[in-house]
Amino acid sequence: MASSMSASQLKATRGDSNTKKTFQVSKSTRGLIKAMSKDREYVTSSDGDLFNALTSEYYDKFASVHGNEEAESLNRAFLGAFSVIDKDYDGGWVGGSEGGAPDCAIIDSLFYPDIVSAGKADSRAWSKTFVSRTLVGDPGTTYKYLGLRIFAHPWSVDDVETVEKEKRLRALLAASSPPPSLPKEDEWLEEIKASTSPFISAKSSPLSTSFYYPPSTASALTSIKDANSALVTSSKKQLKKKVVGKNGISKDMLGSSQFTLTLINRMEPTAVRRDLKPDSTTSTLSGNRIDSKTSVSWHTDSGLVDYSTIAIWHHHKPPENLSKKARGDISNLWRVALRPIPSLLPSDAKIPALLAPLPANGGIYYMLDDLNHKFEHAVLAGGEGTRYSSTHRVARGGKGTYQFLLNELLAVLSGEHVFSSFSAPKEKKNDEMKRVKGLRRLLSLINEIEFEWIRQWRVQGEGNAKRNRYWLTKFALITSAQNVLLRIRDDMKTWLMSGCNGREGFEDYYDILIEHWESRVKVADSWKKRLEERVYASLPTIEQPVSWGSSDDLSAEAVEKKSRKARKWRSEYVDGSLRNKKRKLDGEEHGGGKKKKKDDKGKKKKKKNKDKSGGLTKKEQKGLGGNWALLKGSM
């Protein structure tokens, strides 16, 4: 039942999922809501008519299944996998290497907390999640949330096309002169190979033979893929049952349920995590006051394909010594809550949040179609028992995949206009334009790899790198390729510093380099502030950020200095070009007498104006007139 429409067709047919569509509240439902106790914020199945009205009118695309064979089968698959990839260990963050679990335990467990920020980009505060997580999915998949890119453990090996492209890239790097130096990832990879190889044979899973996962871990990742396939099938059934035929939605108008990854969470109860934050509202349920605390606070899931389904398997196991009465106490139950996005509610109406208890023996719930576009959800922690959830999603492809990055590297490094020689004879105009365009692409790729890949990878520490062996092999290649890109840029920089060997008409190259440096200032400064956050210093050494290994000094001050140098080179180059033109004109006008003097006066005036703007890019010169632009030109 996958959608037969492309993303653009779906958007054209059903509208942009980001468009704000205010909820319409019927008169009958308004009456039921008005009759609620004023301090009630949630409704449950015990609320009778109101619950039925809300679930049919608003929460109709939320579905829950538990207690059947399908749920039991998934319980067995997931719990079997988790017994391997989670060593009953909290990720090594309590006490750290000095007072907690040893480094080997940190590496053996695939679950660990993330350092994220929910603030705005210019005023972010970074903190550790209450939840320990791991990401599993299609090879080469990443998922970015709250400022952090996390890298998926693969549930299968790379396809043939990816393997062939990697061979081509390695050949290009080997042919570079001199070959790139070995990055830190190569050292870590050799350590992993040495520790894992004794347990791997020719009969082992390809995930073990290709990426050095221990055989038991490789088997667990494959089991998660099988469970994902089962959830794809069950999601299609739920879409047919609850979405198709309603509100004019036909089968071919459905969003995708072909899940590409799962974000798996391990959550501790309030009895263990005393620092969980209270919910923004306090509920009265069955006459009892419940002080709810959130394990996962209110949010919508980001980075997903529009109208795609989210399927969640969950399970929590109360302690064996917990009494039967305590197990039934609502304060000990884990719950999922949903509420309309506040900005979509009419100012004169209220739609209470829906609260759904999560059975201890496991089950599945679904957020179908546009539910994630209109509603926020949260997880309210139970009093006892660790909870696991596996949240299956359809992530957007494109820039956030290894395959996209691999294609970009091949295009830049094998392109006809790669910048291997800046002293080559001047090409035809069309070729020169292609070379300028190619240079922009190269410098853009350097920034992309530096800030969206290498930094996002190494900020998560050596422990993460050694856990995620698939990406460890990939970053050994990515960082080598980045070193070659930086060398090409440095060759270009040397050529520009020399004044393009006396050739004229190359201002665009200076402009591109200036724009490259200045595009890095703000983002480099934000990374500097990020690493100054106290949370990183509190981590075990093996989990602390690792240096980038770049030849660049990426402090904002250093980047600004490089930009000023590039402007100086540009100004000197423009001056030199003007002098050459003047010599030519002088030769042509020799013997011009008084007329020549008059023309010289005009040329001097033009040159004076040109000198002022020689350090400005062409784009800046178009908007010349601002004091700041003039100031930059004099740097």
Short mmCIF file of C-alpha atoms in Angstrom, two decimals, residues 570-580:
data_model
loop_
_atom_site.label_atom_id
_atom_site.label_comp_id
_atom_site.label_asym_id
_atom_site.label_seq_id
_atom_site.Cartn_x
_atom_site.Cartn_y
_atom_site.Cartn_z
CA ARG A 570 42.16 40.42 -4.58
CA SER A 571 42.93 44.11 -4.21
CA GLU A 572 46.54 43.57 -5.27
CA TYR A 573 45.39 41.46 -8.21
CA VAL A 574 42.94 44.14 -9.36
CA ASP A 575 45.68 46.80 -9.04
CA GLY A 576 48.02 44.67 -11.12
CA SER A 577 45.38 44.13 -13.78
CA LEU A 578 44.73 47.87 -13.95
CA ARG A 579 48.44 48.59 -14.37
CA ASN A 580 48.64 46.07 -17.21
#
